[in-house]
Coordinates of C-alpha atoms in Angstrom, one line a residue:
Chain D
X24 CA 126.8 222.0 330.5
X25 CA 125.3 222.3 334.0
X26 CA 128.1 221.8 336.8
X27 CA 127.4 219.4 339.2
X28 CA 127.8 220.3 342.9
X29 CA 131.1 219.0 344.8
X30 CA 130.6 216.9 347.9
X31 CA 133.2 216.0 350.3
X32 CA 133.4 213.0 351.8
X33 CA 134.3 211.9 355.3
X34 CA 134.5 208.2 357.5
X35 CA 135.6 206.4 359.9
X36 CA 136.3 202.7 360.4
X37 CA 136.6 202.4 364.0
X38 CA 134.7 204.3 366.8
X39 CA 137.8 205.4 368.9
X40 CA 139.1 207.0 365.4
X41 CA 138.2 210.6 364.1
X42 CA 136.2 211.4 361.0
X43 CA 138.6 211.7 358.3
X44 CA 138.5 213.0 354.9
X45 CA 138.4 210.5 352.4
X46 CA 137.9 212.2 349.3
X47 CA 135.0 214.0 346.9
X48 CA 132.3 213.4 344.5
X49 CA 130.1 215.5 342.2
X50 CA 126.6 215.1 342.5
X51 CA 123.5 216.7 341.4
X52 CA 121.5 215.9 345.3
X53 CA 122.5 215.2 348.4
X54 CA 120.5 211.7 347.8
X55 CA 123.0 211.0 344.9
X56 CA 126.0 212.2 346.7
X57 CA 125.2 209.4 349.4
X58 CA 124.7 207.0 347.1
X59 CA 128.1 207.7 345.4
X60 CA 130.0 207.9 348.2
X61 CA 129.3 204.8 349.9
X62 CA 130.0 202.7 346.4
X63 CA 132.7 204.9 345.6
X64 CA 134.7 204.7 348.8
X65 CA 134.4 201.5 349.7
X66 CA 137.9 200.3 350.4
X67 CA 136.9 199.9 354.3
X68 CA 133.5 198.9 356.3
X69 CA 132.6 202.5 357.0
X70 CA 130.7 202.5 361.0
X71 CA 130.5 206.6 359.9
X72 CA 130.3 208.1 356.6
X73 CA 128.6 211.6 355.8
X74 CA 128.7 213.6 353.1
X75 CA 129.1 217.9 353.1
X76 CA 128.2 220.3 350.2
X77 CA 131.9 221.9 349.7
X78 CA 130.3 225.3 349.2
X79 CA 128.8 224.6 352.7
X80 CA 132.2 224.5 354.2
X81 CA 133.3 227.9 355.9
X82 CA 136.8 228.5 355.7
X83 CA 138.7 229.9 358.4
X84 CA 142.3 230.1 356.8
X85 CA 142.9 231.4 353.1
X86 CA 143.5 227.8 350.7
X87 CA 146.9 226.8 350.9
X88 CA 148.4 229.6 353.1
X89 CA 149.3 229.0 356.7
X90 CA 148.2 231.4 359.6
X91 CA 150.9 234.0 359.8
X92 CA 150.9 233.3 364.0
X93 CA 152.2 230.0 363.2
X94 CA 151.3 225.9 364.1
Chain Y
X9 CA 107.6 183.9 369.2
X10 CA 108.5 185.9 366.5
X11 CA 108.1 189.5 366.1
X12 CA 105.0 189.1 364.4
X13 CA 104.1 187.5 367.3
X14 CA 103.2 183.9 365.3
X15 CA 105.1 180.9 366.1
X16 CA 108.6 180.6 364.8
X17 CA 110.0 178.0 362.0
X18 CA 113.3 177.1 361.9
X19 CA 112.9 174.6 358.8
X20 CA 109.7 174.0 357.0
X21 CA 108.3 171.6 359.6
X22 CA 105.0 172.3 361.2
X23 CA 104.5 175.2 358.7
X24 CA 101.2 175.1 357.1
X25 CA 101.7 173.6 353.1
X26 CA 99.7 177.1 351.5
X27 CA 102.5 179.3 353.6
X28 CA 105.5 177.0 352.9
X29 CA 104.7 177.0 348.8
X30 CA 103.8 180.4 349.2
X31 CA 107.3 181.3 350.3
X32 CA 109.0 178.9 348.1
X33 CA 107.4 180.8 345.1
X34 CA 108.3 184.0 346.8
X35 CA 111.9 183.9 347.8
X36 CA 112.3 182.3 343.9
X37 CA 110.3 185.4 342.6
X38 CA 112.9 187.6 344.6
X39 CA 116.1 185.7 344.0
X40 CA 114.9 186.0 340.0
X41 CA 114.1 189.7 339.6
X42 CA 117.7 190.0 341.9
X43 CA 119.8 188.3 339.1
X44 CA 118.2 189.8 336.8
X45 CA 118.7 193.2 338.3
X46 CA 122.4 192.6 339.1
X47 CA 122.4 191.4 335.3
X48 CA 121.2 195.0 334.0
X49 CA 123.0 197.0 336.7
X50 CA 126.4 195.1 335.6
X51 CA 125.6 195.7 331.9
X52 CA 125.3 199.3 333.0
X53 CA 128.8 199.6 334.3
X54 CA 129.6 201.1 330.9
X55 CA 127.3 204.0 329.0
X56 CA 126.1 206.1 332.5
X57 CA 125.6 209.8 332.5
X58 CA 128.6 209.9 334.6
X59 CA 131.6 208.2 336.1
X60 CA 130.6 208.3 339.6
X61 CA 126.9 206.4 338.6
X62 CA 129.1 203.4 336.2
X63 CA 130.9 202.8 340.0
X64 CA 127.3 203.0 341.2
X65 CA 125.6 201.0 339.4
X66 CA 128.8 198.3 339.2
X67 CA 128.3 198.5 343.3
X68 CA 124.2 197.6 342.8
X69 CA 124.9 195.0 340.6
X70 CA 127.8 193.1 343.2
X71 CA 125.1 193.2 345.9
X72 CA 122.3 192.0 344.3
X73 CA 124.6 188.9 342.7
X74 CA 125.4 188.4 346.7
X75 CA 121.2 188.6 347.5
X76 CA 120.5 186.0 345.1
X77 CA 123.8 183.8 346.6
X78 CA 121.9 184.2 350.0
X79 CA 118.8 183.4 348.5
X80 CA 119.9 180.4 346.6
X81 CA 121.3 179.2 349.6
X82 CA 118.1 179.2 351.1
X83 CA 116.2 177.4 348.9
X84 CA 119.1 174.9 348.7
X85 CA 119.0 173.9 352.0
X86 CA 115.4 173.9 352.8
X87 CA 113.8 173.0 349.1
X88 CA 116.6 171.4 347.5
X89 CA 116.9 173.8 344.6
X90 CA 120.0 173.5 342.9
X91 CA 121.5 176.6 342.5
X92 CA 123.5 176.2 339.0
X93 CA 120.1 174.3 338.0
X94 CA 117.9 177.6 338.9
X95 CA 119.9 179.3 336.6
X96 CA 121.3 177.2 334.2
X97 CA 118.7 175.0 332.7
X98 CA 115.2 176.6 333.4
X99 CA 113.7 177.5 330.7
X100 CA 112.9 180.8 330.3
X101 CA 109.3 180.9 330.8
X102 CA 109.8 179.5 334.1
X103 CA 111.7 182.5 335.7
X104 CA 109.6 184.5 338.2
X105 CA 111.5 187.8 337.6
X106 CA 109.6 191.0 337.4
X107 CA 108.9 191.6 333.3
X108 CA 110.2 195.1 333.1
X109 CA 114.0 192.7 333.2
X110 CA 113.0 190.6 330.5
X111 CA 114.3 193.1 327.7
X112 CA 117.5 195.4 327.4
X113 CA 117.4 197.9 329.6
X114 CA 117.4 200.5 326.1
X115 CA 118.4 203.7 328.0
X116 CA 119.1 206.1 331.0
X117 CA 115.6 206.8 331.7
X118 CA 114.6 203.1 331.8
X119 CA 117.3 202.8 333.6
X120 CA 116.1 204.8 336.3
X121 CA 112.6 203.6 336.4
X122 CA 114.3 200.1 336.3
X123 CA 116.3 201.6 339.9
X124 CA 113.3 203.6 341.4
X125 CA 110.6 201.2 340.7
X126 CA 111.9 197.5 340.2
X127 CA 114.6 197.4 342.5
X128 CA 112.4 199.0 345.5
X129 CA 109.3 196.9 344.8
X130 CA 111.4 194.0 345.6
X131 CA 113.2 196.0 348.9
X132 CA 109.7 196.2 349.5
X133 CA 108.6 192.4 349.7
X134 CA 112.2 191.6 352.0
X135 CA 111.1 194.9 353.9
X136 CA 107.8 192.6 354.5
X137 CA 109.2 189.9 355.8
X138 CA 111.6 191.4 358.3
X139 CA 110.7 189.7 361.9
X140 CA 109.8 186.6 360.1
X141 CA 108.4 183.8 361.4
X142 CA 110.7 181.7 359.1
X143 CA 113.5 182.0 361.0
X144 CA 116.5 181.5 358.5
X145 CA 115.4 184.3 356.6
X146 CA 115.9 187.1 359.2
X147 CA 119.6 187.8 359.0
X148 CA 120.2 187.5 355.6
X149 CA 116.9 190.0 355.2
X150 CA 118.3 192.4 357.6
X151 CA 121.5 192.8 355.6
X152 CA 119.9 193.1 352.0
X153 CA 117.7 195.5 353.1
X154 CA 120.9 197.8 355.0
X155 CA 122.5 197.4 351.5
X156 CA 119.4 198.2 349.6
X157 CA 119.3 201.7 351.2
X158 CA 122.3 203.0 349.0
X159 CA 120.2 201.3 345.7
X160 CA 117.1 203.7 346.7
X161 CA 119.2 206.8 347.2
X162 CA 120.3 206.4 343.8
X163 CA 117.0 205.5 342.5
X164 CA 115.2 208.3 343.9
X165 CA 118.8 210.7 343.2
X166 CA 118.6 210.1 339.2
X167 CA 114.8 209.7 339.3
X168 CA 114.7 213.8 340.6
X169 CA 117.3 214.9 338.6
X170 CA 115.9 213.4 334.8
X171 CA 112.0 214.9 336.3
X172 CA 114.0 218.7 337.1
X173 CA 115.6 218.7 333.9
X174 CA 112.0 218.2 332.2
X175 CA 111.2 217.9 328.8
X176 CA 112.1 214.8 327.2
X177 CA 114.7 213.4 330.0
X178 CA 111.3 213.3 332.6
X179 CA 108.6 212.4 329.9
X180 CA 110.9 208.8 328.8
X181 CA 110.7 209.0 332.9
X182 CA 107.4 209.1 333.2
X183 CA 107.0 206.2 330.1
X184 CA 109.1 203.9 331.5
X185 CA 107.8 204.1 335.3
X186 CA 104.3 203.7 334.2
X187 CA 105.6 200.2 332.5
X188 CA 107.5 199.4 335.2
X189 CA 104.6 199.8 337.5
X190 CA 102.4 198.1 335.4
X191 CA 104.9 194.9 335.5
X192 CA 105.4 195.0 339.1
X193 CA 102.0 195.0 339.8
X194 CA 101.4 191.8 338.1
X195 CA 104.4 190.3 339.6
X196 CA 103.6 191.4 343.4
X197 CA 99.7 189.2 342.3
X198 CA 96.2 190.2 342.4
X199 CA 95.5 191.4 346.2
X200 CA 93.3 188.0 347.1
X201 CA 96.4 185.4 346.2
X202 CA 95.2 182.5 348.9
X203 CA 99.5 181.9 348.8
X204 CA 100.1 185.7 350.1
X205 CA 97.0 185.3 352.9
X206 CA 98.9 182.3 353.9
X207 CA 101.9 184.1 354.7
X208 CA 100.7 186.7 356.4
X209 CA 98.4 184.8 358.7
X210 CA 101.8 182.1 359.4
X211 CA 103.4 185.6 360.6
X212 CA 105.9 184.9 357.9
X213 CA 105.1 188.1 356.4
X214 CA 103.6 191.1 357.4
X215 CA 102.4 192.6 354.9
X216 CA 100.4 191.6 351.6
X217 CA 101.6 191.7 348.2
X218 CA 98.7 194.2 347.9
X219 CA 99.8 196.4 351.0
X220 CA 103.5 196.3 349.4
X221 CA 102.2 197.4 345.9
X222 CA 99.9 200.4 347.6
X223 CA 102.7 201.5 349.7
X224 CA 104.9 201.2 347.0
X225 CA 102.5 203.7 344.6
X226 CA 102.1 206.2 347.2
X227 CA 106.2 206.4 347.5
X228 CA 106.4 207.1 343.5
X229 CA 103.1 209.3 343.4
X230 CA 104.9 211.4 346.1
X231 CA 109.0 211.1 344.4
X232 CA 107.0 212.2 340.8
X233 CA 105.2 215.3 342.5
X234 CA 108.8 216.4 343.7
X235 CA 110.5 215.5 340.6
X236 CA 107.7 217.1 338.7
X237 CA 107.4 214.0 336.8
X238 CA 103.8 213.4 335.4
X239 CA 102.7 209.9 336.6
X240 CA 100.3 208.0 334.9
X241 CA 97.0 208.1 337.5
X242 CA 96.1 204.6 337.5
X243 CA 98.0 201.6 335.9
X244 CA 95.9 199.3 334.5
X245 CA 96.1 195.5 335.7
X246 CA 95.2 192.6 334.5
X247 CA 95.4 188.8 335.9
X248 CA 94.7 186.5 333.4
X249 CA 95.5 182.6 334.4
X250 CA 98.0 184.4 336.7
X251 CA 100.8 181.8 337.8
X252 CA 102.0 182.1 341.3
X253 CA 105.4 180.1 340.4
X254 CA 106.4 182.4 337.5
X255 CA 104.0 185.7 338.9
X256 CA 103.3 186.2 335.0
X257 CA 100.0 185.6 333.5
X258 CA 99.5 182.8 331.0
X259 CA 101.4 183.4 327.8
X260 CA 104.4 185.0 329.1
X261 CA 108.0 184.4 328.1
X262 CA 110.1 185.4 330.4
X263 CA 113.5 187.1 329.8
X264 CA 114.7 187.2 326.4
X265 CA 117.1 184.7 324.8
X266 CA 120.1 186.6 324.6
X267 CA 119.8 187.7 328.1
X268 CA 119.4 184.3 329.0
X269 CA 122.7 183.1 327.0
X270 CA 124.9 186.3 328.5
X271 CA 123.5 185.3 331.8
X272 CA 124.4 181.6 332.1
X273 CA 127.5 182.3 330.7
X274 CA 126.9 180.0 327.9
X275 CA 129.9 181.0 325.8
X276 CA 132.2 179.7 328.2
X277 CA 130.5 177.1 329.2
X278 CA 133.3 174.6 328.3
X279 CA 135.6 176.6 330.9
X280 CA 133.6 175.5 334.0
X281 CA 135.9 173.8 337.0
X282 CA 135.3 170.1 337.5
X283 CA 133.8 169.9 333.6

């Protein structure tokens, strides 16, 4: 069975607030991923919502560990 | 003025008789094929592919239910219809719904054509009357058609993904969009319906039931090429003693019983407040 792509999910509720991260969904398109996201999170009347691939994400510090210079 | 430019209603006065039964019959039409729809959706909370589409499809079914409340509320206050009456004690042959709803939804595929064909053919219509001239319709058509975006995303979502996966999955596809077209064509009316011309010439539409329905083709001739799903080339229509009330041709039934008995809650009938 064919694994579907993971999308992560950010919003915001307020302008003078930051993009969050509100959670994930697996989705075979980016169409799809929209669509689940907004029904899926919809505990608050998004003004922002956007969806990212997670293998689009670059990541700057190794998962989980923190940098060795501190903060 | 209104931003077709026409003069602007706020109740039915002064509108010309053709335009005002040609949008009674219209936003009944819409409010029908939205209950149904948000009756199928619901009953496809449970059996999806996957979780995330049950929440979806849960999510399509709540906002069309809340379309047909601010369509009912319309028609209420401006033709008298009694809600509970529209849906309660109609017979069946009077609903205007879109024909593809009259049956079970009998699987994922018809599911999708049900999402990628039905539902947008009615975004469609609302999308032609944005800017009315009938002014109590604007608002309540703005916000169906912002809540109608997430309902094409996952129409045209599923509708790729059964058409990459091919064989069977994008040939019950291709089946069940060619019926589905072939229903909505009927139920949008043949392209010289004196009740449409009305409406577009009182500025309360603008666009034709014919203009919707071509517009409509050309957005599923161009999601099948990317899907790779083989469309049928030309669905064939026919009008015979076509009914604007219903928008079925002479004969129909409309949707079947026990759709009808789920939908009016007829079980529990006996439970209703004030009864």
């Amino acid at each position: 069975m064919a694994v579907l792509p993971v999308y992560e999910v950010f919003a915001r509720a307020k302008h003078d607030e930051p993009l969050r991260h509100v959670g994930s969904v697996n989705a075979a398109d980016d169409e799809l991923a929209k669509a689940y996201a907004w029904t899926l999170y919809d505990e608050e009347s998004w003004i922002e919502m956007c969806v990212v691939r997670r293998e689009a994400i670059v990541p700057i510090t190794e998962h989980g560990k923190v940098p060795v210079w501190g903060n | 003025m209104s931003e077709t430019g026409a003069r602007e209603f706020e109740s039915l006065d002064g509108m010309p008789s053709a335009a005002a039964e040609g949008l009674h019959c219209l936003l009944w039409a819409l409010a029908d094929t939205k209950l149904l729809l948000g009756f199928h959706y619901g009953e496809w909370t449970f059996g999806t592919p996957e979780l995330e589409a049950a929440v979806a499809s849960c999510s399509l079914s709540q906002s069309e239910l809340g379309h047909v409340r601010l369509l009912h509320a319309i028609l209420k206050k401006h033709w008298n219809g009694d809600p509970d009456a529209i849906i309660e004690s109609r017979p069946a042959a009077a609903f205007a719904n879109t024909a593809y709803l009259d049956q079970p939804v009998d699987g994922w595929p018809a599911f999708v054509a049900m999402n990628a064909v039905v539902d947008l053919a009615a975004t469609r219509v609302l999308a032609s009357l944005r800017g009315s001239a009938f002014k109590p319709l604007r608002m309540s058509v703005d916000k169906m058609l912002d809540e109608e975006r997430h309902h094409a995303h996952h129409g045209r979502g599923w509708f790729r993904t059964l058409g990459r996966r091919g064989g069977a999955d994008a040939e019950q596809l291709a089946t069940a969009t060619g019926r589905a077209l072939g229903a909505v064509a009927v139920w949008l009316g043949p392209p010289d319906d004196p009740a449409d011309r009305a409406l577009t010439e009182a500025g309360i539409r603008r666009e034709s039931s014919f203009a919707v329905f071509t517009a409509l083709s050309e957005d599923l001739r161009q999601l099948a090429a990317e899907a790779g799903v083989a469309m049928p080339t030309a669905v064939p229509v026919a009008f015979a003693g076509w009914n604007p009330r219903t928008r079925r041709n002479v004969g129909a039934r409309g949707p079947a019983d026990d759709i009808l008995f789920h939908l009016r809650g007829e079980a529990n009938a006996m439970f209703r407040l004030g009864e």
